[in-house]
Each structure stands twice: as C-alpha cells, then as structure tokens.
Short mmCIF file of C-alpha atoms in Angstrom, two decimals:
data_model
loop_
_atom_site.label_atom_id
_atom_site.label_comp_id
_atom_site.label_asym_id
_atom_site.label_seq_id
_atom_site.Cartn_x
_atom_site.Cartn_y
_atom_site.Cartn_z
CA MET A 872 72.75 -84.70 31.28
CA THR A 873 72.51 -83.24 34.77
CA LEU A 874 72.63 -79.70 33.35
CA ILE A 875 69.77 -80.46 31.03
CA PHE A 876 67.69 -81.76 33.96
CA VAL A 877 68.32 -78.58 35.99
CA LEU A 878 67.29 -76.36 33.09
CA PHE A 879 64.14 -78.43 32.71
CA LEU A 880 63.20 -77.91 36.35
CA ILE A 881 63.78 -74.16 36.11
CA SER A 882 61.61 -73.92 33.03
CA PHE A 883 58.91 -76.00 34.71
CA PHE A 884 58.72 -73.77 37.77
CA ASN A 885 58.73 -70.64 35.59
CA LEU A 886 55.87 -72.05 33.58
CA LEU A 887 54.09 -72.93 36.81
CA ASP A 888 54.51 -69.37 38.08
CA TYR A 889 53.20 -67.99 34.83
CA THR A 890 50.22 -70.32 34.91
CA PHE A 891 49.30 -69.53 38.57
CA SER A 892 50.21 -65.78 38.80
CA LEU A 893 49.08 -63.43 41.66
CA ARG A 894 48.35 -59.87 40.55
CA LEU A 895 46.95 -56.59 41.93
CA VAL A 896 43.87 -55.39 40.12
CA GLU A 897 43.59 -51.92 41.68
CA VAL A 898 44.65 -49.96 44.77
CA ARG A 899 42.26 -47.14 45.69
CA ILE A 900 43.62 -44.48 48.01
CA PRO A 901 41.73 -41.14 48.21
CA ASN A 902 43.86 -38.19 47.24
CA TYR A 903 42.16 -35.73 49.62
CA VAL A 904 40.31 -36.38 52.86
CA ILE A 905 38.79 -33.70 55.08
CA LYS A 906 40.07 -33.59 58.62
CA GLY A 907 37.79 -35.46 61.05
CA SER A 908 36.13 -37.63 58.41
CA THR A 909 36.46 -41.35 57.55
CA ALA A 910 38.73 -42.76 54.83
CA GLN A 911 38.61 -46.12 53.07
CA LEU A 912 41.68 -47.83 51.59
CA GLU A 913 40.99 -50.58 49.02
CA CYS A 914 43.38 -53.22 47.74
CA LEU A 915 41.83 -55.42 45.03
CA TYR A 916 43.84 -58.48 43.92
CA ASP A 917 43.47 -61.65 41.85
CA LEU A 918 44.98 -64.88 43.28
CA ASP A 919 44.42 -66.78 40.02
CA GLY A 920 44.32 -70.17 41.70
CA GLU A 921 46.79 -69.47 44.46
CA ALA A 922 46.01 -69.43 48.15
CA LEU A 923 46.25 -66.13 50.05
CA TYR A 924 48.91 -65.92 52.68
CA SER A 925 48.56 -62.28 53.91
CA VAL A 926 47.55 -58.70 53.14
CA LYS A 927 49.56 -55.97 54.80
CA TRP A 928 49.19 -52.15 54.88
CA TYR A 929 52.00 -49.68 55.47
CA LYS A 930 52.12 -45.92 56.03
CA ASP A 931 55.41 -44.26 55.17
CA GLY A 932 57.08 -47.70 55.48
CA ASN A 933 55.51 -48.60 58.84
CA GLU A 934 53.03 -51.49 59.08
CA PHE A 935 49.73 -50.63 60.75
CA TYR A 936 47.36 -53.40 59.51
CA ARG A 937 47.72 -57.12 58.73
CA TYR A 938 45.23 -59.67 57.50
CA VAL A 939 46.20 -63.40 57.67
CA PRO A 940 43.34 -65.85 56.93
CA ARG A 941 44.91 -68.67 58.99
CA ASP A 942 45.15 -66.52 62.16
CA MET A 943 42.38 -66.07 64.70
CA PRO A 944 41.29 -63.37 64.49
CA PRO A 945 42.63 -62.83 61.01
CA ALA A 946 42.85 -58.98 61.32
CA GLN A 947 45.54 -57.38 63.43
CA THR A 948 46.47 -53.68 63.93
CA PHE A 949 49.63 -51.91 65.04
CA LEU A 950 49.83 -48.55 66.78
CA LEU A 951 50.92 -45.70 64.58
CA PRO A 952 50.51 -41.93 65.22
CA GLY A 953 47.63 -40.47 63.23
CA VAL A 954 46.24 -43.87 62.17
CA SER A 955 43.13 -45.36 63.80
CA VAL A 956 41.73 -48.48 62.11
CA ASN A 957 38.09 -49.50 62.44
CA VAL A 958 38.60 -53.28 62.58
CA HIS A 959 34.89 -54.11 62.38
CA ASN A 960 34.63 -52.40 59.00
CA SER A 961 37.92 -53.77 57.65
CA SER A 962 38.78 -56.96 55.78
CA ASP A 963 41.40 -58.38 53.45
CA ALA A 964 40.38 -55.95 50.66
CA ILE A 965 39.27 -52.85 52.60
CA VAL A 966 40.78 -50.91 55.49
CA THR A 967 38.68 -48.20 57.17
CA LEU A 968 40.38 -45.28 58.93
CA ARG A 969 38.29 -43.20 61.34
CA GLU A 970 38.64 -39.55 62.41
CA VAL A 971 41.63 -38.79 60.26
CA ASN A 972 43.84 -35.85 61.26
CA LEU A 973 46.76 -34.03 59.77
CA GLN A 974 49.16 -36.77 60.96
CA THR A 975 47.21 -39.33 58.95
CA ALA A 976 48.45 -37.88 55.68
CA GLY A 977 51.24 -39.75 53.91
CA ARG A 978 52.07 -42.57 51.50
CA PHE A 979 50.05 -45.76 51.94
CA ARG A 980 51.17 -49.10 50.47
CA CYS A 981 49.31 -52.40 50.06
CA GLU A 982 51.23 -55.70 49.96
CA VAL A 983 49.60 -59.02 48.99
CA SER A 984 51.45 -62.36 49.38
CA GLY A 985 50.56 -65.84 48.11
CA GLU A 986 50.90 -69.14 49.95
CA ALA A 987 53.84 -71.52 49.76
CA PRO A 988 55.70 -72.72 47.96
CA SER A 989 56.01 -69.59 45.76
CA PHE A 990 55.15 -66.89 48.36
CA GLN A 991 54.68 -64.52 45.44
CA THR A 992 54.25 -60.89 46.59
CA VAL A 993 52.76 -57.89 44.77
CA THR A 994 52.60 -54.31 46.04
CA GLU A 995 51.21 -50.88 45.08
CA HIS A 996 51.08 -47.47 46.81
CA GLY A 997 49.30 -44.13 46.75
CA ASP A 998 49.45 -40.74 48.52
CA MET A 999 46.71 -39.31 50.69
CA VAL A 1000 46.43 -35.66 51.83
CA VAL A 1001 44.36 -34.66 54.84
CA VAL A 1002 42.79 -31.24 54.39
CA SER A 1003 42.07 -28.77 57.18
CA LEU A 1004 39.57 -26.30 55.75
CA PRO A 1005 39.76 -22.57 56.58
CA ASP A 1006 37.74 -21.79 59.68
CA GLN A 1007 37.46 -18.03 59.18
CA GLY A 1008 34.87 -17.84 56.44
CA PRO A 1009 35.53 -16.38 52.99
CA PRO A 1010 38.83 -14.69 52.12
CA LYS A 1011 39.31 -11.12 53.32
CA ILE A 1012 40.10 -8.15 51.07
CA SER A 1013 42.15 -5.34 52.62
CA GLY A 1014 43.80 -2.10 51.55
CA GLY A 1015 41.07 -0.91 49.20
CA ARG A 1016 39.30 2.43 48.98
CA PRO A 1017 35.60 3.09 48.32
CA ARG A 1018 36.36 5.35 45.33
CA TYR A 1019 39.04 5.53 42.62
CA GLN A 1020 39.82 7.98 39.86
CA ILE A 1021 41.35 7.20 36.50
CA GLY A 1022 45.11 7.16 37.01
CA ASP A 1023 45.00 6.03 40.66
CA TRP A 1024 46.83 2.92 41.82
CA VAL A 1025 44.90 -0.01 43.23
CA ARG A 1026 46.92 -1.86 45.87
CA ILE A 1027 44.91 -4.50 47.72
CA ASN A 1028 45.53 -7.92 49.28
CA CYS A 1029 43.44 -11.07 49.61
CA THR A 1030 44.07 -13.20 52.70
CA ALA A 1031 42.60 -16.67 53.19
CA GLY A 1032 41.96 -18.38 56.50
CA ARG A 1033 44.43 -20.85 58.01
CA SER A 1034 44.30 -24.24 56.30
CA LYS A 1035 46.33 -27.31 55.44
CA PRO A 1036 47.46 -27.29 52.71
CA ALA A 1037 47.36 -23.65 51.67
CA VAL A 1038 44.38 -22.70 49.51
CA GLN A 1039 44.80 -21.38 46.00
CA LEU A 1040 43.91 -17.69 45.55
CA SER A 1041 42.94 -15.89 42.34
CA TRP A 1042 41.79 -12.35 41.46
CA PHE A 1043 38.98 -11.29 39.12
CA ILE A 1044 38.31 -7.77 37.76
CA ASN A 1045 34.71 -7.28 36.62
CA GLY A 1046 34.29 -11.05 36.34
CA GLU A 1047 37.46 -11.58 34.26
CA VAL A 1048 40.67 -13.22 35.47
CA ALA A 1049 43.24 -10.59 36.41
CA GLU A 1050 46.31 -10.37 34.21
CA PRO A 1051 49.44 -12.06 35.63
CA GLN A 1052 51.39 -8.78 35.77
CA TYR A 1053 48.77 -7.39 38.17
CA LEU A 1054 49.40 -10.12 40.78
CA ARG A 1055 51.75 -9.82 43.77
CA LYS A 1056 52.66 -13.19 45.32
CA TYR A 1057 53.72 -13.56 48.96
CA ASN A 1058 55.21 -16.43 50.92
CA THR A 1059 52.87 -18.73 52.78
CA ILE A 1060 52.59 -17.99 56.51
CA LEU A 1061 52.90 -20.98 58.88
CA SER A 1062 51.26 -20.97 62.31
CA GLY A 1063 50.34 -23.37 65.13
CA ARG A 1064 51.67 -26.78 66.11
CA GLU A 1065 49.91 -28.40 63.17
CA GLY A 1066 51.63 -26.08 60.73
CA LEU A 1067 48.51 -24.46 59.31
CA GLU A 1068 49.18 -22.27 56.29
CA THR A 1069 47.85 -18.82 55.40
CA SER A 1070 47.81 -17.72 51.75
CA VAL A 1071 48.09 -14.07 50.69
CA LEU A 1072 47.81 -12.75 47.13
CA GLY A 1073 48.11 -9.08 46.19
CA LEU A 1074 46.59 -7.12 43.31
CA GLN A 1075 48.24 -3.95 41.98
CA PHE A 1076 47.42 -1.97 38.84
CA ARG A 1077 46.78 1.56 37.57
CA VAL A 1078 43.12 2.40 37.04
CA GLU A 1079 42.08 2.98 33.43
CA GLN A 1080 38.80 3.81 31.75
CA HIS A 1081 38.08 0.23 30.67
CA HIS A 1082 38.23 -0.95 34.29
CA PHE A 1083 34.86 0.69 34.99
CA ARG A 1084 31.52 -0.87 34.05
CA ASN A 1085 28.60 1.55 34.45
CA GLY A 1086 30.69 3.67 36.79
CA ASP A 1087 31.68 0.75 39.06
CA MET A 1088 34.61 -1.63 39.29
CA LYS A 1089 34.13 -5.08 40.85
CA LEU A 1090 37.14 -6.78 42.46
CA LYS A 1091 36.66 -10.42 43.49
CA CYS A 1092 39.00 -12.84 45.26
CA VAL A 1093 38.39 -16.60 45.01
CA ALA A 1094 39.86 -19.20 47.40
CA SER A 1095 39.75 -22.85 46.29
CA LEU A 1096 41.15 -26.19 47.36
CA SER A 1097 40.76 -29.13 45.01
CA THR A 1098 37.08 -29.79 44.27
CA PHE A 1099 35.57 -29.63 47.76
CA TYR A 1100 36.28 -26.05 48.82
CA TRP A 1101 35.40 -22.82 46.99
CA ARG A 1102 34.73 -19.47 48.63
CA SER A 1103 34.85 -15.91 47.29
CA ASN A 1104 34.63 -12.31 48.41
CA GLU A 1105 33.80 -9.35 46.18
CA GLU A 1106 34.02 -5.59 46.65
CA SER A 1107 32.45 -2.98 44.40
CA VAL A 1108 34.20 0.40 44.22
CA GLU A 1109 32.93 3.59 42.61
CA GLY A 1110 34.62 5.46 39.82
CA ASP A 1111 35.28 9.14 40.48
CA ARG A 1112 36.30 11.28 37.50
CA PRO A 1113 38.40 14.45 37.97
CA GLN A 1114 36.45 17.55 39.00
CA LYS A 1115 36.34 20.57 36.66
CA ALA A 1116 37.01 24.16 37.71
CA PRO A 1117 34.00 26.37 38.58
CA VAL A 1118 32.51 28.29 35.63
CA LEU A 1119 30.92 31.72 36.20
CA GLU A 1120 27.66 32.21 34.34
CA SER A 1121 25.87 35.56 34.65
CA ARG A 1122 24.60 35.75 38.24
CA GLU A 1123 25.30 32.25 39.55
CA THR A 1124 28.22 29.81 39.84
CA VAL A 1125 27.85 26.45 38.12
CA TYR A 1126 30.11 23.46 38.89
CA ALA A 1127 30.31 21.00 36.01
CA SER A 1128 31.06 17.46 37.07
CA ASN A 1129 30.46 14.01 35.64
CA SER A 1130 31.38 12.15 38.79
CA ARG A 1131 29.14 10.79 41.49
CA ALA A 1132 28.29 13.11 44.34
CA ASP A 1133 30.46 12.82 47.41
CA PRO A 1134 28.52 12.30 50.66
CA VAL A 1135 29.74 15.67 51.98
CA GLN A 1136 28.76 17.42 48.77
CA ALA A 1137 25.42 15.68 48.74
CA SER A 1138 24.64 16.85 52.27
CA LYS A 1139 25.57 20.44 51.40
CA SER A 1140 23.46 20.36 48.26
CA ASP A 1141 20.55 18.93 50.21
CA SER A 1142 20.84 21.63 52.89
CA THR A 1143 21.00 24.37 50.24
CA LEU A 1144 17.98 22.95 48.44
CA LEU A 1145 16.11 22.69 51.74
CA LEU A 1146 16.94 26.32 52.55
CA LYS A 1147 15.75 27.48 49.14
CA THR A 1148 12.55 25.49 49.42
CA SER A 1149 11.75 26.76 52.92
CA ASN A 1150 12.42 30.38 51.93
CA THR A 1151 10.25 30.02 48.84
CA ILE A 1152 7.40 28.55 50.88
CA ILE A 1153 7.66 31.37 53.45
CA LEU A 1154 7.61 34.00 50.68
CA ILE A 1155 4.57 32.42 49.02
CA ILE A 1156 2.68 32.20 52.31
CA THR A 1157 3.52 35.83 53.18
CA THR A 1158 2.40 37.00 49.74
CA LEU A 1159 -0.86 35.08 49.96
CA ILE A 1160 -1.61 36.40 53.45
CA THR A 1161 -0.86 40.00 52.45
CA SER A 1162 -2.85 39.75 49.23
CA TYR A 1163 -5.71 38.05 51.02
CA GLY A 1164 -5.77 40.79 53.68
CA CYS A 1165 -5.75 43.57 51.11
CA LEU A 1166 -8.38 41.98 48.91
CA GLY A 1167 -10.50 41.08 51.92
CA ARG A 1168 -10.36 44.62 53.23
CA LEU A 1169 -11.21 46.06 49.83
CA LEU A 1170 -14.08 43.64 49.29
CA GLY A 1171 -15.34 44.32 52.82
CA ILE A 1172 -15.36 48.06 52.19
CA LYS A 1173 -17.14 47.54 48.90
CA HIS A 1174 -19.68 45.20 50.48
CA ASN A 1175 -20.44 47.63 53.33
CA CYS A 1176 -20.75 50.49 50.90
CA ILE A 1177 -23.24 48.60 48.76
CA LYS A 1178 -25.20 47.50 51.80
CA LEU A 1179 -25.39 50.98 53.30
CA THR A 1180 -26.15 52.50 49.93
CA LEU A 1181 -29.12 50.20 49.40
CA GLN A 1182 -30.42 50.89 52.89
CA HIS A 1183 -30.04 54.62 52.41
CA LYS A 1184 -31.77 54.52 49.05
CA LYS A 1185 -34.84 52.98 50.65
CA VAL A 1186 -35.06 55.98 52.98
CA ASN A 1187 -33.81 59.01 51.05
CA ARG A 1188 -34.14 57.73 47.45
CA LYS A 1189 -30.60 58.88 46.59
CA PRO A 1190 -27.05 57.41 46.73
CA ILE A 1191 -24.49 58.23 49.45
CA TYR A 1192 -20.81 57.63 50.10
CA CYS A 1193 -19.66 54.86 52.44
CA TYR A 1194 -18.38 55.56 55.94
CA GLU A 1195 -18.05 53.51 59.13
CA LYS A 1196 -20.28 55.74 61.24
CA LEU A 1197 -22.68 56.57 58.44
CA LYS A 1198 -25.36 54.20 59.64
CA LYS A 1199 -25.30 55.62 63.15
CA GLN A 1200 -25.30 59.17 61.85
CA GLN A 1201 -28.09 58.24 59.46
CA GLN A 1202 -30.27 57.04 62.33
CA GLN A 1203 -29.48 60.14 64.36
CA GLN A 1204 -30.20 62.28 61.35
CA GLN A 1205 -33.58 60.55 60.77
CA GLN A 1206 -34.54 61.08 64.41
CA HIS A 1207 -33.43 64.65 64.19
CA GLU A 1208 -35.41 65.18 60.99
CA GLN A 1209 -38.56 63.66 62.51
CA GLN A 1210 -38.28 65.94 65.53
CA GLU A 1211 -37.64 69.03 63.52
CA HIS A 1212 -39.59 68.27 60.41
CA TYR A 1213 -41.49 71.43 60.69
CA ARG A 1214 -38.24 73.39 60.56
CA HIS A 1215 -36.98 71.60 57.45
CA HIS A 1216 -37.19 74.55 55.20
CA HIS A 1217 -35.44 76.81 57.66
CA HIS A 1218 -32.50 74.50 58.05
CA HIS A 1219 -32.14 73.32 54.46
CA HIS A 1220 -28.80 74.95 53.97
CA ARG A 1221 -27.47 73.56 57.26
CA HIS A 1222 -28.52 70.02 56.29
CA HIS A 1223 -26.81 70.40 52.96
CA ASP A 1224 -23.57 71.41 54.71
CA GLU A 1225 -23.71 68.39 57.02
CA GLU A 1226 -24.18 66.08 54.07
CA SER A 1227 -21.24 67.69 52.33
CA ASP A 1228 -19.12 67.13 55.46
CA ASP A 1229 -20.12 63.45 55.49
CA ASN A 1230 -19.20 63.11 51.84
CA THR A 1231 -15.84 64.72 52.53
CA LYS A 1232 -15.20 62.30 55.44
CA ASN A 1233 -16.14 59.39 53.22
CA GLU A 1234 -13.70 60.48 50.55
CA LEU A 1235 -10.95 60.89 53.15
CA TYR A 1236 -11.67 57.40 54.47
CA PHE A 1237 -11.47 55.91 50.97
CA ASN A 1238 -8.25 57.74 50.26
CA LYS A 1239 -6.76 56.47 53.53
CA GLU A 1240 -7.77 52.87 52.83
CA MET A 1241 -6.50 52.98 49.26
CA SER A 1242 -3.17 54.42 50.46
CA ARG A 1243 -2.75 51.57 52.92
CA LEU A 1244 -3.65 49.08 50.21
CA LEU A 1245 -1.13 50.54 47.76
CA LEU A 1246 1.55 50.58 50.47
CA GLN A 1247 1.02 46.88 51.18
CA LEU A 1248 1.14 46.05 47.48
CA LEU A 1249 4.38 48.02 47.08
CA LEU A 1250 5.96 46.00 49.89
CA LEU A 1251 5.61 42.78 47.87
CA PRO A 1252 8.25 43.67 45.19
CA MET A 1253 10.58 44.85 47.93
CA LEU A 1254 10.23 41.54 49.77
CA LEU A 1255 10.76 39.67 46.50
CA LEU A 1256 13.99 41.59 45.75
CA LEU A 1257 15.24 40.99 49.28
CA TYR A 1258 14.51 37.28 48.91
CA ILE A 1259 16.41 37.06 45.58
CA HIS A 1260 19.51 38.76 47.03
CA THR A 1261 19.38 36.51 50.08
CA GLN A 1262 19.27 33.41 47.89
CA GLU A 1263 22.19 34.67 45.78
CA PHE A 1264 24.29 35.26 48.87
CA THR A 1265 23.40 31.79 50.22
CA ILE A 1266 24.30 30.11 46.91
CA ALA A 1267 27.58 32.01 46.75
CA THR A 1268 28.52 31.02 50.30
CA THR A 1269 27.66 27.36 49.67
CA SER A 1270 29.61 27.41 46.40
CA VAL A 1271 32.66 28.74 48.23
CA SER A 1272 32.55 25.89 50.76
CA SER A 1273 31.92 23.23 48.09
CA ALA A 1274 34.67 24.51 45.80
CA LYS A 1275 37.23 24.62 48.59
CA GLN A 1276 36.25 21.09 49.70
CA LEU A 1277 36.51 19.74 46.14
CA THR A 1278 39.89 21.30 45.49
CA THR A 1279 41.20 20.06 48.85
CA ASP A 1280 40.08 16.49 48.07
CA LYS A 1281 41.69 16.71 44.68
CA VAL A 1282 45.00 17.76 46.23
CA ASN A 1283 44.88 14.85 48.69
CA ASN A 1284 44.11 12.28 45.97
CA ASN A 1285 46.81 13.49 43.58
CA ASN A 1286 49.98 13.68 45.69
CA SER A 1287 52.16 13.22 42.62
CA ASN A 1288 50.82 16.45 41.12
CA SER A 1289 50.92 18.55 44.28
CA SER A 1290 52.29 21.70 42.65
CA GLU A 1291 49.62 21.81 39.94
CA ALA A 1292 46.90 21.01 42.47
CA THR A 1293 48.05 23.87 44.74
CA THR A 1294 47.90 26.32 41.83
CA SER A 1295 44.40 25.06 40.98
CA VAL A 1296 43.28 25.47 44.60
CA SER A 1297 44.54 29.05 44.74
CA ALA A 1298 42.95 29.99 41.43
CA VAL A 1299 39.63 28.46 42.37
CA ALA A 1300 39.68 30.03 45.84
CA ILE A 1301 40.45 33.51 44.41
CA GLN A 1302 37.71 33.16 41.80
CA VAL A 1303 35.21 31.92 44.37
CA ASP A 1304 36.09 34.71 46.85
CA THR A 1305 35.58 37.26 44.06
CA ILE A 1306 32.18 35.73 43.31
CA ALA A 1307 31.22 35.87 46.98
CA GLN A 1308 32.29 39.53 47.26
CA ASN A 1309 30.31 40.46 44.15
CA HIS A 1310 27.20 38.74 45.49
CA THR A 1311 27.69 40.39 48.89
CA LEU A 1312 27.92 43.85 47.26
CA LYS A 1313 24.82 43.12 45.20
CA SER A 1314 22.95 41.99 48.30
CA ARG A 1315 23.91 45.17 50.14
#
C-alpha cells in the first residue's frame, strides 16, 4: 500500500512538471561581429505559468551577467576580459555588449531557471566570432609581368591585408574562376599580439592561346569574409606573340609581326618616321624655292623683253632683242641720232654694225640665262637621288638596331631555348649587316 502511494506521488509531480513546463523559445547569438561595434545577445523563453527565478549568461563557461527579478537592482555583471555589458540596454531577455574586440569572441550560453519548488533549468548556446577587417585596402598582386607570350609561365601571388580570421582568397582569369590545378596554397602568416592572420594564394599556369581575349589577359584576385567584406584587385596584361625573322624585299627590309609594338620599338619607329617626314618637307621646300626662282627669273626676262620691245616699237617701228642695258643704250642712241641726224646717210653702215653688236649681246645674255636655268633644273634630280639614298641608309640603320633589339628580347624571354635563340640572333644579325652594307654601297 505504501509503495502504491509513493508511485502515485511521483506520477503526480511528473504530471505537474509536464503541465507547467519551462522552455527556451530561441537563443540569438550573432555569428560574426565587426571589431569595435555593438553586439546583442537574445534569450527568449516561455515560463508557461511558472515564476522566473533567474537568467544567467556565460562566456566559455564563465558567468558575466545575471538577472534575478527579486534582487534590487535585478541586473548584475561580473568582470570578464573582452566582455563589457551595457546594463542600461540589457534586461532578462537581451544582453548588449559594447565595443567588442578580439577577446570577446567565444561560446556564449544562456541559462533560464524557474522558481521553487521545481527550479527547472533550460540552457542553450551559440558561437560568436569577432572580425578584424583588413586595414591595407584591396589585396595586392605581385610577381607579374606587363607582357606574356604563348608558352610563358605565369607565377603570381595574391596577398590580403592582416585580419582576424583570415580572409578567403580566390583567382579569376578573364572573369572565370581559375582551375584548381592552377592554385598554389600557402600557410597563413600570424603577426602581432592579437594574432592577426595574413592570407596568400598563388596562381601558376602556362599561357595558352585561349587565355587571351582581344590580345589581353585579365587576372583578378578576390578577398572575401562572410557577407560583410568583399574586395578585389585586377591586373590586365598584354599578349605578345613571337617575332618573325626579317624578310628582304627588293630595296627595303620588312619586319612582319602580329604582336603589339614594344615601347622601345615604337619610339624608334616614331623617330624614323619623323626623320623621313622632315627630310621630305625640306626636299619639297627646296624644290619649290628653286623652281620658283627659275620660273620667276624666266618670267621676269620675258616681261622685260616684252616691255622694252613695245617701247622700242613705238620709236623705231621694228622689234629688237632684250638686254639689260638696252634701254639706256636706246636713249643714248636716240640722242646721238638727233644730234647727228644730218649725217645719217653717211653713218648708215656704222649704225647697222652697232645694232648687230647689240643683237649679239642679247643672244649671249639669253644663252647665259638659259644655261643657268638648265643647270638649276638638272640639280633637282641629283638632289632627289641623294635624298633617296639617304633615306635607304637611314632605314637600313634603324632596321639593324630594331632587329638586334628584337632578337635580344627574344633570347631573354626564352631561356629554355637559349641555343636556338642564339642561332636566330646570329642569322638575323648577319642578314641585317649584309643589308646595311648593301645599302651603304648603294648610297656611295
């Protein structure tokens, strides 16, 4: 009978506990909190008819906050490194932490207890991570070159700024995620008293044709941390295809190349083009000045002849030949004829001889002027030929320098094929020297 009574009491209390049961509805603990910000911890419970005895908060097993409704004041805090509670903004359901730091991170647990006689207790926990964001801007890319050829190896690294925890790094090639076999992972670097971490991720692959888009290859590194940090850095490198050997065509050397112009080559080409342009302008100006002088002199002679001829016709009614001093002699002759008009018949033969002498002088003058004109016109082809040979020699000299520079760069960029590159350099240098000698002989 006594045993039956004890079992009845146990069943009654179990039924009473089931009827008035304390339970936790939800515990909200932020997974990530940025260093220096404020964090809120929430513990939502349902007393279900029971009276609340206390709400306690623990970090890594150490109590730092207690709320007891019967106490005055009901809220009480305990010192704990890295934990600073804002009591004015805290209650039985919410605890506010201010200016969190890296020591604040850890496991937080909420414990709710009911009043006597049951003193039922429920508990739940959650982890919080305090994040120290990188303070050095976007990730840095190192080890790259401004130009790559097909077959070259790309070996670059992406380094993020110091943070806690370490950020996640990823590589993209032309906007697409890099293949896993291209990645080179390194251990995280720890530094400082707070144990800040530095992430490094390498990228290594052999350049192929499909890596270039419109002659360029874009390499981007992305650093991310959960959902509140995302930074990237991108570098664009140029594709440089192998240079072809110089091809000799008739009287000039042509270099066939599908690659972009190197800055050194571009400057040489610009200087050569500038030299050609300036020489051409000088030749054109010289030709125009010479032609203008010749034509002006010829037109001046013709104009003077016509003028003097018309003036002489008005006096003597007959044409004459042009001469510089003809006008002066004409005036002297008219004065002489007026003074000795009465002896005109006696000196007819003498006057005829003087006129013949003037005609002879005029013819000599014309012959002299025409000879000078022809000589100046003959100088133009000679100047043109000299200009052509000078340009050929300049082009040959520039081609020699450009070819040697190209072959030297090719040798430096292809160390694995040094023997073949050396043979190519020698062949190109010999061919270019032969071209230069031929152009020099032609110029001479």
